[in-house]
JSON list of C-alpha atoms in Angstrom, two decimals:
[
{"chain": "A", "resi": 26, "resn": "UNK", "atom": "CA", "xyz": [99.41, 73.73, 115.04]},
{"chain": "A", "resi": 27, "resn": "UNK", "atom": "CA", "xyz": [99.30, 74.91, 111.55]},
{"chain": "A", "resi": 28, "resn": "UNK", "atom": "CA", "xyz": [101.88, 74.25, 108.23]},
{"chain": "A", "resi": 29, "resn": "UNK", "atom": "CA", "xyz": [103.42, 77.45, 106.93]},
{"chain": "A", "resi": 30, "resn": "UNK", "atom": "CA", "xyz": [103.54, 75.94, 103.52]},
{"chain": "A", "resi": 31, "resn": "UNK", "atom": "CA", "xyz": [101.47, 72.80, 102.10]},
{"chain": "A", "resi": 32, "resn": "UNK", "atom": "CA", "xyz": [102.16, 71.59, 98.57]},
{"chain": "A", "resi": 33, "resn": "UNK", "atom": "CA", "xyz": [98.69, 70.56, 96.35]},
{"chain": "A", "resi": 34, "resn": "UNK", "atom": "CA", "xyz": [100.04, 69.10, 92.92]},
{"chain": "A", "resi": 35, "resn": "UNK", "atom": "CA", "xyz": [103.05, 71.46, 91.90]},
{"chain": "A", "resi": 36, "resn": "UNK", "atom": "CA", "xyz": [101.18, 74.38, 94.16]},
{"chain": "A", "resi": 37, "resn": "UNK", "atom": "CA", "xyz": [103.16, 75.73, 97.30]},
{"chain": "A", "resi": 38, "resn": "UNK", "atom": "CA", "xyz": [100.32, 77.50, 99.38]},
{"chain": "A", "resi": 39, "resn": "UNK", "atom": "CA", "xyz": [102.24, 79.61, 101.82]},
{"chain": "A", "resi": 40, "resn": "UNK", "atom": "CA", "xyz": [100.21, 80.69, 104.98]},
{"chain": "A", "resi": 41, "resn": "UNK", "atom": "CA", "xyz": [100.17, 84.46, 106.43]},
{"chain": "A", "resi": 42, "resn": "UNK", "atom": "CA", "xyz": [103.60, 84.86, 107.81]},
{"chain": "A", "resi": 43, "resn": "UNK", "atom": "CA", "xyz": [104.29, 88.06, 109.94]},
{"chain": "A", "resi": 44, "resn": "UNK", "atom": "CA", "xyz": [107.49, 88.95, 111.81]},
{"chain": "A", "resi": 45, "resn": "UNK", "atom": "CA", "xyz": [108.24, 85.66, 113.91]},
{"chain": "A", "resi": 46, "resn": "UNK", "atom": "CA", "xyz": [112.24, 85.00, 114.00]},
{"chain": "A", "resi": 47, "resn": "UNK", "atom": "CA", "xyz": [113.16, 81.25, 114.15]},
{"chain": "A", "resi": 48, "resn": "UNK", "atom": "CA", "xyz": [112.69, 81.32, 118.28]},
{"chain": "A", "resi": 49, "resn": "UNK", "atom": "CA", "xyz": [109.83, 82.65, 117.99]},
{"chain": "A", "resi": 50, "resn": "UNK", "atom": "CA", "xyz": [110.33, 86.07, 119.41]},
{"chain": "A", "resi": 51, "resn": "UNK", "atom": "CA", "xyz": [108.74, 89.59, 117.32]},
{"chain": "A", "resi": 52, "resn": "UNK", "atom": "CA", "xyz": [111.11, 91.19, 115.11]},
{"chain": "A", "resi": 53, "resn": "UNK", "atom": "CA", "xyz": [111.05, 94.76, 114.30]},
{"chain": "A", "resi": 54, "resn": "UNK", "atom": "CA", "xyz": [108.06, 95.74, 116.86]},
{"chain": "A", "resi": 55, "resn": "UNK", "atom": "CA", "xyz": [106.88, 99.36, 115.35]},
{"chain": "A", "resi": 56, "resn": "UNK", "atom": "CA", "xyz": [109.03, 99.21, 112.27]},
{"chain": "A", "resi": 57, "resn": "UNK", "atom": "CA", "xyz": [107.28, 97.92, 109.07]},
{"chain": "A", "resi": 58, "resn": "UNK", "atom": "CA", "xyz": [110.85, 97.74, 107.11]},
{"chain": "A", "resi": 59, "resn": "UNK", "atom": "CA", "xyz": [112.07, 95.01, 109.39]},
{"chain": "A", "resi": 60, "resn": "UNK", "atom": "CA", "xyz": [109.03, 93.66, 109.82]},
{"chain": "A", "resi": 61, "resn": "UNK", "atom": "CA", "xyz": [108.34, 93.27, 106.02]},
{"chain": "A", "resi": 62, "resn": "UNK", "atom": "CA", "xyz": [112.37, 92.55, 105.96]},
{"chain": "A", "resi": 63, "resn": "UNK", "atom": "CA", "xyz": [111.83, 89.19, 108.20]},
{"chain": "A", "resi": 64, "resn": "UNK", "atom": "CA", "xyz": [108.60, 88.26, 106.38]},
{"chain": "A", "resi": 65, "resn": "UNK", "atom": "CA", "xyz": [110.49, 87.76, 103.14]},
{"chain": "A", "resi": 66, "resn": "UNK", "atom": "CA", "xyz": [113.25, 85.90, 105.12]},
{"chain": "A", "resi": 67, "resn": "UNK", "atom": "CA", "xyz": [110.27, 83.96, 106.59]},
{"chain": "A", "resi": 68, "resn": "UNK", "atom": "CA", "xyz": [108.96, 83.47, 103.03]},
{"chain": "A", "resi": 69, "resn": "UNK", "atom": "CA", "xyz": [112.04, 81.92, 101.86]},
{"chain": "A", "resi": 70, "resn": "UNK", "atom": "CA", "xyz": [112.71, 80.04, 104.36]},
{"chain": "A", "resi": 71, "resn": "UNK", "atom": "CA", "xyz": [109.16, 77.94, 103.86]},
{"chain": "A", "resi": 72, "resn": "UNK", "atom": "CA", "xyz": [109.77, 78.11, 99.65]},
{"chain": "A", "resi": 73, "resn": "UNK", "atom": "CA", "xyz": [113.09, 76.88, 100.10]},
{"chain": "A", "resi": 74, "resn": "UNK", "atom": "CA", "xyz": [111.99, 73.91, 102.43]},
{"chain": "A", "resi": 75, "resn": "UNK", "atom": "CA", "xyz": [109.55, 73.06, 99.63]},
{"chain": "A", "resi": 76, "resn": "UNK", "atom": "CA", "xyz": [112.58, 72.93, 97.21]},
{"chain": "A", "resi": 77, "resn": "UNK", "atom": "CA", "xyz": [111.89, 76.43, 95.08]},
{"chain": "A", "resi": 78, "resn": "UNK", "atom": "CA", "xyz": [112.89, 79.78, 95.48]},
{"chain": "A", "resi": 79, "resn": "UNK", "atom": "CA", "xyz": [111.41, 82.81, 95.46]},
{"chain": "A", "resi": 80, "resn": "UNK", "atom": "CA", "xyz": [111.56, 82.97, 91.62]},
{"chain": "A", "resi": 81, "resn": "UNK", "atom": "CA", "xyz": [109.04, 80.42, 92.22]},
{"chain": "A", "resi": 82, "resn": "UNK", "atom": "CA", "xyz": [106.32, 82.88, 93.93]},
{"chain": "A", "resi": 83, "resn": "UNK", "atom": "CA", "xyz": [103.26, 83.67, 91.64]},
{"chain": "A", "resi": 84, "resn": "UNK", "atom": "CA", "xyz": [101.19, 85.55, 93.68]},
{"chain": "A", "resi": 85, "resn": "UNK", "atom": "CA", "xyz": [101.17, 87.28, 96.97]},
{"chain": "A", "resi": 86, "resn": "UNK", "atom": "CA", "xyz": [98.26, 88.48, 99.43]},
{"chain": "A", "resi": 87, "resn": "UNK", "atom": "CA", "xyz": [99.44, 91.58, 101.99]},
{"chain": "A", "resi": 88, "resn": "UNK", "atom": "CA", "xyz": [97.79, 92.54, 104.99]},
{"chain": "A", "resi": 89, "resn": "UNK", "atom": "CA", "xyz": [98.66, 96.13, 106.43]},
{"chain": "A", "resi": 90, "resn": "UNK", "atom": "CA", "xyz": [97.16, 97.80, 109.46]},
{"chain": "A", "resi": 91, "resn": "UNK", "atom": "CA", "xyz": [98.10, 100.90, 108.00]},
{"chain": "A", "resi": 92, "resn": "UNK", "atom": "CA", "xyz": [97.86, 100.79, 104.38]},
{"chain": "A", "resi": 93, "resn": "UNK", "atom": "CA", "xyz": [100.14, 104.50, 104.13]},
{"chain": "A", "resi": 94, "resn": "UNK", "atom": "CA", "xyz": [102.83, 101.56, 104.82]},
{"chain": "A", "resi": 95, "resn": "UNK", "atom": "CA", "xyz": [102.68, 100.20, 101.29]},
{"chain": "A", "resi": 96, "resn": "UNK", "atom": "CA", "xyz": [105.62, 102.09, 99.51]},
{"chain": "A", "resi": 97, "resn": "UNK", "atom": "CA", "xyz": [107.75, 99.93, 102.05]},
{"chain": "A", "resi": 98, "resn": "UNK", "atom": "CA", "xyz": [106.24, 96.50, 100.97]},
{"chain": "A", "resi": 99, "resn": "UNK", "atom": "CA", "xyz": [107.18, 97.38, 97.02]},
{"chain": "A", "resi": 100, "resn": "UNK", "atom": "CA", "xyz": [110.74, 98.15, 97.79]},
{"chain": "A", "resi": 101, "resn": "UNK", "atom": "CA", "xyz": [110.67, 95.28, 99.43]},
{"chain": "A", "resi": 102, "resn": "UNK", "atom": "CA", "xyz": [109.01, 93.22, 96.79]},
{"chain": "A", "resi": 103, "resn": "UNK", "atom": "CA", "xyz": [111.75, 94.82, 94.26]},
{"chain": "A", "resi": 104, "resn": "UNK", "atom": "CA", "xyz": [114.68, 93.69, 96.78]},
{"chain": "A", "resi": 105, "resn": "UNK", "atom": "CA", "xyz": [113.24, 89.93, 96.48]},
{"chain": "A", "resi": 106, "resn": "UNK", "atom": "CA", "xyz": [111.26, 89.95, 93.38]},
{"chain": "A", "resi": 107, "resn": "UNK", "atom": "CA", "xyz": [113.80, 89.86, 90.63]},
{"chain": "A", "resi": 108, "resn": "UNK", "atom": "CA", "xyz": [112.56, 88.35, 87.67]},
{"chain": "A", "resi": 109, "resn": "UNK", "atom": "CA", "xyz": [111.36, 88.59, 84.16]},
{"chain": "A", "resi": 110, "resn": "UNK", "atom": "CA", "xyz": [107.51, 88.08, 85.81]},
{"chain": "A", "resi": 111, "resn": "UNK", "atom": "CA", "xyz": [106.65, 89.62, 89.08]},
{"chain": "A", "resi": 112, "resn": "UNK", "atom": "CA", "xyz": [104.37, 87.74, 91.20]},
{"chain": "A", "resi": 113, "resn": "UNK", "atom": "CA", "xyz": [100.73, 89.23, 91.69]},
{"chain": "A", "resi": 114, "resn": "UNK", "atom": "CA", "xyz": [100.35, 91.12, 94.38]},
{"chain": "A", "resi": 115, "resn": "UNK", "atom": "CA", "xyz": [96.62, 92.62, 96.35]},
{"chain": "A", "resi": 116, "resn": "UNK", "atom": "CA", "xyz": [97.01, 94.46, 99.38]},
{"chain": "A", "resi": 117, "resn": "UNK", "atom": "CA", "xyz": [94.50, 94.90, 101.97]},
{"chain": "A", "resi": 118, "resn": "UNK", "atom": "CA", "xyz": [94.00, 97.06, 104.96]},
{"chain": "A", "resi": 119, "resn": "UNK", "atom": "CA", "xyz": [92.85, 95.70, 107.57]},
{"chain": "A", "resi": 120, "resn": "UNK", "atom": "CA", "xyz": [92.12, 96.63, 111.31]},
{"chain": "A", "resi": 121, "resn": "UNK", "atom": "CA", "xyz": [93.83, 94.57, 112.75]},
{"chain": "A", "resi": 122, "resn": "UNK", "atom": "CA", "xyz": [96.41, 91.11, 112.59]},
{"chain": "A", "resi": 123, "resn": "UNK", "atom": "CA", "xyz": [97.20, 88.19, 115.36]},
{"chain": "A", "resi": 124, "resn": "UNK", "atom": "CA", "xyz": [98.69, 90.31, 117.62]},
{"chain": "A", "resi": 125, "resn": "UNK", "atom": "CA", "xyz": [99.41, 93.91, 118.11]},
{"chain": "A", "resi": 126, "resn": "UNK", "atom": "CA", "xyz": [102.74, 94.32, 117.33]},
{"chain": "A", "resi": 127, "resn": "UNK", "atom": "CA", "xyz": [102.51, 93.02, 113.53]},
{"chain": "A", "resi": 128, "resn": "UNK", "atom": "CA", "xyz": [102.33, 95.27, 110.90]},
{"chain": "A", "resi": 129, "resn": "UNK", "atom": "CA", "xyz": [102.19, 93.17, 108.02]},
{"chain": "A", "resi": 130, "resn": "UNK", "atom": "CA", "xyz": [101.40, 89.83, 107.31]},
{"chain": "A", "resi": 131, "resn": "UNK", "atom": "CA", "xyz": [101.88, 88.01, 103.76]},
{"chain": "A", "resi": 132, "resn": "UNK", "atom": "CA", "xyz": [100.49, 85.20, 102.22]},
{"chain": "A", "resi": 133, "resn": "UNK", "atom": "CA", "xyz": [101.88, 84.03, 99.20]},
{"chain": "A", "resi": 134, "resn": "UNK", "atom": "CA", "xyz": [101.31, 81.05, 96.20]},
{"chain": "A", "resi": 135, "resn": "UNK", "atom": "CA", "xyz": [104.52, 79.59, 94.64]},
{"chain": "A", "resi": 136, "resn": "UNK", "atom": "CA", "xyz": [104.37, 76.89, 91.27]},
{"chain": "A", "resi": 137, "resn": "UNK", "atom": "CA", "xyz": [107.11, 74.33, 91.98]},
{"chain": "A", "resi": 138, "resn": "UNK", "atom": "CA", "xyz": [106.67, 72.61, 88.99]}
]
């Protein structure tokens, strides 16, 4: 079993989360808008338990199987991303992620301090 977030110092390190809902079914198999939609709620979620928001996310790593997808990740990243700094963000294509049905995956980096 693996964390989804482990805090080093006032670093949140916040594993490659993909579409999981709380019961661990897929959500949003063949649609990268829900997908990406439940990866942010994911995302929260872990930041939250950590005791930050997501004003508190630096920098962000995206995996896409089809990299044509990325307009959808940056309105998504403006929906959750609202202030004064953005976090970084690198995307990378990639053949392939866990299982077939994910579209995305995102690891991200928040400072807590």
């Amino acid at each position: 079993m693996c964390s989804y977030g482990v805090r080093a110092g006032d670093d949140l390190h916040i594993s490659g989360l993909v579409s999981f809902a709380s019961d661990g079914t897929i959500v949003g198999e063949g649609d990268i808008d829900v997908q990406v939609e439940q990866v942010f709620t994911n995302m929260c979620a872990v930041v939250e338990e950590a005791g930050g928001s997501m004003d508190d996310i630096v920098s962000t790593t995206t995996y896409l199987t089809d990299v044509t997808q990325a307009p959808s990740i940056s309105a998504a990243r403006a929906r959750h991303f609202t202030g004064d700094v953005l976090p970084t963000h690198t995307v990378i294509g990639v053949a392939a992620l866990a299982r077939p049905q994910f579209l995305v995956e995102i690891s991200a980096i928040a400072h807590l301090g």
